[in-house]
Short mmCIF file of C-alpha atoms in Angstrom, two decimals:
data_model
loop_
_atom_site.label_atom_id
_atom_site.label_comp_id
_atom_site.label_asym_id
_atom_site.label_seq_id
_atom_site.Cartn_x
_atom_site.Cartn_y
_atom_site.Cartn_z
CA UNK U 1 13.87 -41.18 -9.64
CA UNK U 2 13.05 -41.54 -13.65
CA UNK U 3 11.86 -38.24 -15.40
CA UNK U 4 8.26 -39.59 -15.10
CA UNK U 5 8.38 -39.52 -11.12
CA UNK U 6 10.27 -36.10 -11.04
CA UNK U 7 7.47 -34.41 -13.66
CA UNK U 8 4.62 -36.61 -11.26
CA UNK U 9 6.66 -35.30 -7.65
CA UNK U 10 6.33 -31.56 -9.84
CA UNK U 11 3.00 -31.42 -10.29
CA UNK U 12 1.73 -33.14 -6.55
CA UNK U 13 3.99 -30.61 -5.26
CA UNK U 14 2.23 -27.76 -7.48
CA UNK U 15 -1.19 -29.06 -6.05
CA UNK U 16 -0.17 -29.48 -2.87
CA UNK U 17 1.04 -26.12 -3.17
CA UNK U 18 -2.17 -24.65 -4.70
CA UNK U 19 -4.30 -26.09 -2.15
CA UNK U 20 -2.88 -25.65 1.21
CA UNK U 21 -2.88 -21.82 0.92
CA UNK U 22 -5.36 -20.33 -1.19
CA UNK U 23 -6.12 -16.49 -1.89
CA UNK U 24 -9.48 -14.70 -0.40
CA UNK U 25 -10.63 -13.42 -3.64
CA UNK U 26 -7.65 -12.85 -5.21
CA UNK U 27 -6.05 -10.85 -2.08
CA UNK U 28 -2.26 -12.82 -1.51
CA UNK U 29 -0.88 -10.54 1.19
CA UNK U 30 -2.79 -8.11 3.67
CA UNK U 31 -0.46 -6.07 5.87
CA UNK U 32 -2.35 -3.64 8.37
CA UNK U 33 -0.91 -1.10 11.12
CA UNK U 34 2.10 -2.55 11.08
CA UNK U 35 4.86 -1.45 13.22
CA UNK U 36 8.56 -2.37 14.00
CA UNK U 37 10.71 -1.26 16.29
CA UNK U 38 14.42 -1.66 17.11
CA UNK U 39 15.96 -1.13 20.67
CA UNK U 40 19.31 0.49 20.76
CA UNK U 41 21.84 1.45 23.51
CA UNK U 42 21.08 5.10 21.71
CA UNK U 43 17.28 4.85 22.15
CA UNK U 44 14.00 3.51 20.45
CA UNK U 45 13.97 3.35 16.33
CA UNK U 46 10.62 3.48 15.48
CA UNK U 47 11.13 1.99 11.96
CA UNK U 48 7.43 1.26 10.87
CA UNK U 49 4.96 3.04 11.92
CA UNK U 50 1.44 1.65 11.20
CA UNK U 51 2.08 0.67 7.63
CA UNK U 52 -0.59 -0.82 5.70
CA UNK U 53 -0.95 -2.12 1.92
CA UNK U 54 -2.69 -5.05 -0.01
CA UNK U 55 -1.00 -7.21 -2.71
CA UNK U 56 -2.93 -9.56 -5.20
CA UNK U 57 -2.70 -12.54 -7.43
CA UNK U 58 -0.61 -11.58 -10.79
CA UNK U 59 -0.21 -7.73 -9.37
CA UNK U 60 3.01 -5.89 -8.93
CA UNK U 61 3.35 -3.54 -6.37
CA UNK U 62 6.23 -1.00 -6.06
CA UNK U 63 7.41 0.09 -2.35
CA UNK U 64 9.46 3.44 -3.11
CA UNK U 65 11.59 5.98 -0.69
CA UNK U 66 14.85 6.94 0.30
CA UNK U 67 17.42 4.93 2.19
CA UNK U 68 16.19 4.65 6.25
CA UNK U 69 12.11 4.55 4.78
CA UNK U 70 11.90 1.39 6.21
CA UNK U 71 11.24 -0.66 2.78
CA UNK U 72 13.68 -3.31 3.54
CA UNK U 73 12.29 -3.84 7.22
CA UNK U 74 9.16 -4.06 6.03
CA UNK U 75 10.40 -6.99 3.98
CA UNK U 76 11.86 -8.77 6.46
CA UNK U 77 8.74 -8.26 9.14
CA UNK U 78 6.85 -10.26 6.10
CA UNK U 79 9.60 -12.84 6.02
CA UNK U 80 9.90 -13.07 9.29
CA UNK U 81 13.67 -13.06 9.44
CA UNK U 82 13.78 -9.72 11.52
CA UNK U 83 16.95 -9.81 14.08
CA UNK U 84 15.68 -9.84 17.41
CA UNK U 85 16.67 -8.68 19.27
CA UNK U 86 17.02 -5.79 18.15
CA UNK U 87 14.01 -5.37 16.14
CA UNK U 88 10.33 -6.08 17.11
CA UNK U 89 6.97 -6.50 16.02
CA UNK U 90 5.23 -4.30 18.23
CA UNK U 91 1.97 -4.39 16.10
CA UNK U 92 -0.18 -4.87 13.51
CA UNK U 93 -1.09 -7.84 11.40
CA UNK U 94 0.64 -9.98 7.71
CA UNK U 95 -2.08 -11.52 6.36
CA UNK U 96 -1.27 -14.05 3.75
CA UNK U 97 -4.02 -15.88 1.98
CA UNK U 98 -6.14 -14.91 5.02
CA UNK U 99 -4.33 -15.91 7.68
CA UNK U 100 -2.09 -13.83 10.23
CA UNK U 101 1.49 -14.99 9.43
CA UNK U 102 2.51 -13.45 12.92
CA UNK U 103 -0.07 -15.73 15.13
CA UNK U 104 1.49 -19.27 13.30
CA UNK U 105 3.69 -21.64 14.86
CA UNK U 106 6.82 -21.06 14.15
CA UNK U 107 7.34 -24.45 12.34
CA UNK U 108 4.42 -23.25 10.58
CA UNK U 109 6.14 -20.05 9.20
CA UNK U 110 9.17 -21.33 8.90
CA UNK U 111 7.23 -23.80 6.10
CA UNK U 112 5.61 -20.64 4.63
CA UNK U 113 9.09 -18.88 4.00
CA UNK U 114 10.65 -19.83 0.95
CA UNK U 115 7.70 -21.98 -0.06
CA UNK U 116 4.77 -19.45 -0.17
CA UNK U 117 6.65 -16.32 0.09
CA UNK U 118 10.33 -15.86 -0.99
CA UNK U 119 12.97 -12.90 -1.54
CA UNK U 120 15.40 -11.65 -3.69
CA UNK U 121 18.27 -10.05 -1.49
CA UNK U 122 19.74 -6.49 -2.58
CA UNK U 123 23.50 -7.62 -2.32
CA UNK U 124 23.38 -11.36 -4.05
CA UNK U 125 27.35 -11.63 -3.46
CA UNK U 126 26.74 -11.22 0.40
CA UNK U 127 23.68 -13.67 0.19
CA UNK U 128 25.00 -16.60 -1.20
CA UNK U 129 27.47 -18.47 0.02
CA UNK U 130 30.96 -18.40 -0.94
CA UNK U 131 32.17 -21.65 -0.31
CA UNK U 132 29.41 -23.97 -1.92
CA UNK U 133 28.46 -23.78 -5.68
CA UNK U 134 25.91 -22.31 -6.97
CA UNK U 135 24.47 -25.51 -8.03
CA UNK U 136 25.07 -27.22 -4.62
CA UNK U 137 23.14 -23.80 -3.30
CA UNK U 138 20.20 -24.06 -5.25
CA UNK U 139 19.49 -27.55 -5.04
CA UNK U 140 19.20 -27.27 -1.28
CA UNK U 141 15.93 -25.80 -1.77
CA UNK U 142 14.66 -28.61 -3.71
CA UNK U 143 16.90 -31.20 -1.22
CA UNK U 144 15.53 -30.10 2.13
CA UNK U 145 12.28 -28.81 1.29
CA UNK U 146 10.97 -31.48 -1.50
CA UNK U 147 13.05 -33.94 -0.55
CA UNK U 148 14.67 -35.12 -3.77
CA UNK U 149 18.10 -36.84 -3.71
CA UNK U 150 21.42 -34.99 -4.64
CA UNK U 151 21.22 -36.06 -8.16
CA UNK U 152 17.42 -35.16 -8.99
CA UNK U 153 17.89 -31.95 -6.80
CA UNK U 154 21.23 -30.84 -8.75
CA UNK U 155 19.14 -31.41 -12.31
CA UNK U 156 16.29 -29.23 -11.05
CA UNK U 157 19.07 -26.62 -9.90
CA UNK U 158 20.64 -26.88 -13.52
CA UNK U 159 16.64 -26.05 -15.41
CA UNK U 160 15.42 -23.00 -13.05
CA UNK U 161 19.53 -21.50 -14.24
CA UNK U 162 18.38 -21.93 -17.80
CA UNK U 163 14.88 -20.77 -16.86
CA UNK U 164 16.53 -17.48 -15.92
CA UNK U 165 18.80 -17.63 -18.97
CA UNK U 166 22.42 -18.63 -17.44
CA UNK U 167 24.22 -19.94 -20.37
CA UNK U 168 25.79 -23.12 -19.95
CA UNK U 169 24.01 -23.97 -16.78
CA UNK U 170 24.86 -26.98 -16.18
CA UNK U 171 28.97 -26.56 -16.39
CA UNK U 172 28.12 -23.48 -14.52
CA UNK U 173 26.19 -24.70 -11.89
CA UNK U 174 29.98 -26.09 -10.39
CA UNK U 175 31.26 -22.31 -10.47
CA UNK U 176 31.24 -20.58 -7.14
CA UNK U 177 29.95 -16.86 -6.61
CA UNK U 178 32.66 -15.17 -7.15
CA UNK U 179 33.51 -16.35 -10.72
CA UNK U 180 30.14 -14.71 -12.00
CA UNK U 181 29.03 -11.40 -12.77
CA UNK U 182 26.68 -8.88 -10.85
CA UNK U 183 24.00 -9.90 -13.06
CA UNK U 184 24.38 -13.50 -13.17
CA UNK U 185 24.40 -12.97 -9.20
CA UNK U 186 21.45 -11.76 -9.19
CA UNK U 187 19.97 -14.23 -11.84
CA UNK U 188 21.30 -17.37 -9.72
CA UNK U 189 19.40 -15.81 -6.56
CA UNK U 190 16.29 -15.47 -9.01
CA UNK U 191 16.69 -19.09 -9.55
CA UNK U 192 17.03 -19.50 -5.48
CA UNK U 193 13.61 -17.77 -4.90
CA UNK U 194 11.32 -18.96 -7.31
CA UNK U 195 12.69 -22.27 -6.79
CA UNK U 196 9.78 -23.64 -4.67
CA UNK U 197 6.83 -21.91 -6.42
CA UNK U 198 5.80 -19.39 -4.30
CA UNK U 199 3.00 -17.08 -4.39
CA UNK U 200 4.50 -13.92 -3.28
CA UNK U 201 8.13 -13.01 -4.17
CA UNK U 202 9.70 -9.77 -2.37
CA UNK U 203 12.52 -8.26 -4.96
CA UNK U 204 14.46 -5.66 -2.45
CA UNK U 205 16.82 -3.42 -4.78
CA UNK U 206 16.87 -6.34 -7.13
CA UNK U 207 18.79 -4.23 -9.79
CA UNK U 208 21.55 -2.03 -7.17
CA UNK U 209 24.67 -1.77 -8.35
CA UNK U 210 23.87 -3.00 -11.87
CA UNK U 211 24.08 -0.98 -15.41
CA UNK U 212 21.21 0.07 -16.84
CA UNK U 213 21.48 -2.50 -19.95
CA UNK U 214 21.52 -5.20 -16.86
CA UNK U 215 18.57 -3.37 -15.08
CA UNK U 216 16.42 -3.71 -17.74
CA UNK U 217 17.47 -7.62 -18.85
CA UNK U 218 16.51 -8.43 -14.39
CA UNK U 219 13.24 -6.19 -14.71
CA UNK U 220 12.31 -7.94 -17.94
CA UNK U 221 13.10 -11.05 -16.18
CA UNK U 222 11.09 -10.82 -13.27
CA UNK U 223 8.04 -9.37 -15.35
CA UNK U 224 8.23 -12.68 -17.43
CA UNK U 225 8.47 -15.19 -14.56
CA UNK U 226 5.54 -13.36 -12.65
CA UNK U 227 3.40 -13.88 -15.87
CA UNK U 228 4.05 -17.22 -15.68
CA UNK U 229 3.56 -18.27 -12.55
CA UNK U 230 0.57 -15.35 -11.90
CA UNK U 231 2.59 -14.57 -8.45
CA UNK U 232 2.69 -11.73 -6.68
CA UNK U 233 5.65 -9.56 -6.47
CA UNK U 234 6.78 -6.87 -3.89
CA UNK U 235 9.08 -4.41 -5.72
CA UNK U 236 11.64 -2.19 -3.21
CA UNK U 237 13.67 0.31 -4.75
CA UNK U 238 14.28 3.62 -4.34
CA UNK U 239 14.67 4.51 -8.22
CA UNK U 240 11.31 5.47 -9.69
CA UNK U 241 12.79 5.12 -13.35
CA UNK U 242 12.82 1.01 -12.74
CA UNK U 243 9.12 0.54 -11.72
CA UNK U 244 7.41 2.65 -14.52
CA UNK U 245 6.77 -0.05 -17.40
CA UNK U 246 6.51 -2.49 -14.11
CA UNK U 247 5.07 -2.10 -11.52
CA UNK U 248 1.05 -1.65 -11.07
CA UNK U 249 0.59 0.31 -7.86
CA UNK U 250 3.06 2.21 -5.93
CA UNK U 251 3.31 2.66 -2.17
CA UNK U 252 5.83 5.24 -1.35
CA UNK U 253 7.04 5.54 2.38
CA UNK U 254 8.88 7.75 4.12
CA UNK U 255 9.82 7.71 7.64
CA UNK U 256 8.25 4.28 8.30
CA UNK U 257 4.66 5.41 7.59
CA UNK U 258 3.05 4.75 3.92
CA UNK U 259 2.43 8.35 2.48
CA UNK U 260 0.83 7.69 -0.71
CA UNK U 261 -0.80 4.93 -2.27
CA UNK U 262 -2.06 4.98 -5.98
CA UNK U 263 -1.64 3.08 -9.51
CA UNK U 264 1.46 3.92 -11.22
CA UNK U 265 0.11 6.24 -13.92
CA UNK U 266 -1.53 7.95 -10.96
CA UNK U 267 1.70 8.49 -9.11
CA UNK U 268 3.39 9.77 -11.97
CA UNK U 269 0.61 12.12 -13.23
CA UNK U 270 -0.26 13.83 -10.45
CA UNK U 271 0.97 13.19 -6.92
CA UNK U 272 -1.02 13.77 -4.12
CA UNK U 273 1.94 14.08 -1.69
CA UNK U 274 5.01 16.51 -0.66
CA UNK U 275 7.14 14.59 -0.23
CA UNK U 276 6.07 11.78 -3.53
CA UNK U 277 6.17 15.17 -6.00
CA UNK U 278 9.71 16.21 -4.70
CA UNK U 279 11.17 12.78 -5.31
CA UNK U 280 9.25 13.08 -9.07
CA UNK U 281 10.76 16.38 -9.67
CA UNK U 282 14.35 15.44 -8.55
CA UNK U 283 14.42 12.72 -11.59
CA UNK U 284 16.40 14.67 -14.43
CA UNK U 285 14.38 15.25 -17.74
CA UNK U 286 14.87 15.59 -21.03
CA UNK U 287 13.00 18.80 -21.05
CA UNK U 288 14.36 20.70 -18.86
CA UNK U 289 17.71 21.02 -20.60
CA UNK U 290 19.82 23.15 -18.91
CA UNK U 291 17.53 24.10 -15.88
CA UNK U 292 18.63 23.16 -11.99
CA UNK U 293 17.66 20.06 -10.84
CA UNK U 294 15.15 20.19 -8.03
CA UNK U 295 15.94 18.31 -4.79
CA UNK U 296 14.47 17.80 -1.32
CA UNK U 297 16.19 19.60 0.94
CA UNK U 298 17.29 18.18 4.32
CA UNK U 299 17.89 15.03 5.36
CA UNK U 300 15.20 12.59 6.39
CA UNK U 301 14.51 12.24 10.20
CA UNK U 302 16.49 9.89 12.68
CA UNK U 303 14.23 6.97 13.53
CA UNK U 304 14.90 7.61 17.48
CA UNK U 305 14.01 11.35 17.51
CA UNK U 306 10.56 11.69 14.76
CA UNK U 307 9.79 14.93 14.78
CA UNK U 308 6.12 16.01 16.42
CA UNK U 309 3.17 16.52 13.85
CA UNK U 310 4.25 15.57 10.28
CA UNK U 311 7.73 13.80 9.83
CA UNK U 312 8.22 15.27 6.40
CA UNK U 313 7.70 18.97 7.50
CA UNK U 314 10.97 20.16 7.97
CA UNK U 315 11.68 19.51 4.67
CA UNK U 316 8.38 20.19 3.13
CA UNK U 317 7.87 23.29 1.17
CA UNK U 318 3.87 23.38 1.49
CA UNK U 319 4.30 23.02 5.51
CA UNK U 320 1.74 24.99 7.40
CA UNK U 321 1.48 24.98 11.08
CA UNK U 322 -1.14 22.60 11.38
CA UNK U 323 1.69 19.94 10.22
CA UNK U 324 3.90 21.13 12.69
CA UNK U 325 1.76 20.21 15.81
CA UNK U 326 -0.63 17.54 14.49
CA UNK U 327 0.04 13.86 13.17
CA UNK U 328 -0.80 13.61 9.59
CA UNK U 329 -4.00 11.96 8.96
CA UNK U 330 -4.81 7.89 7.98
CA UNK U 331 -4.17 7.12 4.30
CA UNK U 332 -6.48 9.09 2.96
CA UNK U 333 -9.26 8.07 0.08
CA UNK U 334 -9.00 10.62 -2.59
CA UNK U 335 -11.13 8.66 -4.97
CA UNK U 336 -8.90 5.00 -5.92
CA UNK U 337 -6.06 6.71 -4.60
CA UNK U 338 -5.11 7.74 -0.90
CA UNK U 339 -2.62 10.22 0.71
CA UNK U 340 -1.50 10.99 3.73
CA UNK U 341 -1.29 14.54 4.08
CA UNK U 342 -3.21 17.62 5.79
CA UNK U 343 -3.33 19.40 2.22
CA UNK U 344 -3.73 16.56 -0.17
CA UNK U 345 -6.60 17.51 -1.86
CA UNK U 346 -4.68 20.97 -1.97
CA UNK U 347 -1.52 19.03 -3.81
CA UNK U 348 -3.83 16.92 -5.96
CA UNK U 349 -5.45 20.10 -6.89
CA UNK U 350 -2.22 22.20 -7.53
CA UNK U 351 -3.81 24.78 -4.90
CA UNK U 352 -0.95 25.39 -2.62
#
């Protein structure tokens, strides 16, 4: 194939791309009342329950919590590469472009993985796969999926590592995983999911494990390829410090339910949840010199025994006994923002 035919196969690919799944004004990705479940010999893990968040063209949105939220699930219920069993999609809808990604074929999703919608894996040394080069590895997307030959495939392998700034990409591209670092790890699987164009790109913990002057080179990254290509990208992470200069909205779960939805300067400004102003006031400041750090106390709740009313009560310091008995309510609208909480007017309002 000449360089003509490759930039021609590009661009029918691009358009091909462009009009087989388009957006409903603007709206990529429409996730409502979604739940997962997984079933252990030790019970039922109710890991989502009844999540429910939007994501457009060209917008970042930030997915925040602590470890067992059920961020990464909700990932992989999108992907559809849930294990089951022993998980399960026991509700709910993924909307993408319109169309329920959980009614498809499943040649039909399989085709939207990876092409449409694609993912950035926390650990990128347990993702890829240590016997093949990188190379090899990322010109399998462009081998199976666009059908190019070896040669054509390996040269479109060796641009996307220089479009995510590997240095000499194309000796590189015959190293193996192993002989590069935690950030060009990650990089490479950058390379891996934007390889095919997609719309939506899911970044779980993209920067774990990584020092801050790496952090900040991936973030920068991803902000620069998402402005180019207009996608739209899912940020997971548990560390508010990464998404500020990101991310555009935040959704912040905790115990598989979305507790608080809002833009970021919103989130940061004023919280209208518990549990979203204890994880604000646990990040160390350079104003409060000297002072104790504040912390939520308690651990948070095992999946297979939620506790009754509010999960977040036992370790919330405004719990009345309302949130002891009663669920918390729907996502509530508090004007462009919405919180799920008896009192969130009350927390908005510093009245409690």
């Amino acid at each position: 194939m000449t360089k003509e035919e490759l930039t021609d196969a590009r661009s029918s690919g691009s358009a091909a791309h462009k009009s087989a799944w388009q957006p409903v004004d603007g709206r990529l990705l429409d996730v409502e009342d979604l739940h997962v479940e997984f079933r252990t010999r030790d019970g039922v893990a109710k890991a989502i329950n009844g999540a429910s968040f939007t994501l457009d063209e060209g917008e970042t949105l930030a997915i925040l919590g602590e470890s067992g939220s059920g961020k990464s699930v909700t990932a992989q219920a999108i992907m559809g590469i849930l294990d089951t069993p022993p998980g399960f999609i026991t509700g709910g809808k993924i909307k993408y472009c319109g169309k329920d990604l959980l009614t498809l074929p499943r040649k039909t999703r399989e085709q939207v993985r990876g092409t449409e919608i694609s993912m950035i894996f926390q650990d990128a040394l347990s993702a890829l796969n240590p016997v093949f080069q990188v190379g090899w590895q990322i010109a399998e997307m462009f081998r199976v999926h666009r059908g190019l030959n070896k040669s054509d495939a390996l040269d479109e392998a060796i641009r996307l590592m220089e479009r995510v700034k590997i240095p000499g990409a194309r000796e590189r591209a015959k190293a193996f995983p192993h002989q590069f670092s935690g950030g060009m790890r990650q990089r490479i699987m950058i390379a891996m999911a934007i390889a095919l164009d997609p719309a939506v790109l899911i970044a779980d913990e993209p920067t774990t494990a990584l020092d801050v002057t790496v952090q900040a080179q991936i973030m920068e990254l991803l902000a620069d390829l998402q402005e180019e290509r207009k996608m739209g990208l899912i940020l997971i992470t548990h560390d508010l410090g990464v998404v500020a200069d990101v991310a555009d909205r935040i959704a912040v779960m905790y115990a598989g339910r979305l507790v608080e939805g809002a833009s970021v300067y919103d989130v940061y400004a004023n919280p209208a949840h518990p549990y979203t102003k204890g994880l604000l006031d646990s990040i160390p400041r350079l104003d409060q010199k000297g002072q104790t750090l504040s912390a939520i106390g308690g651990l948070p709740p095992n999946l297979t025994r939620i506790p009754k009313g509010c999960a977040f009560h036992p370790r919330c310091v405004y719990a009345q006994d309302i949130c002891k008995s009663d669920p918390p309510p729907p996502l509530l609208d508090l004007g462009g923002r919405t919180s799920a909480c008896h009192f969130a007017k009350e927390v908005l309002n510093h009245e409690l």
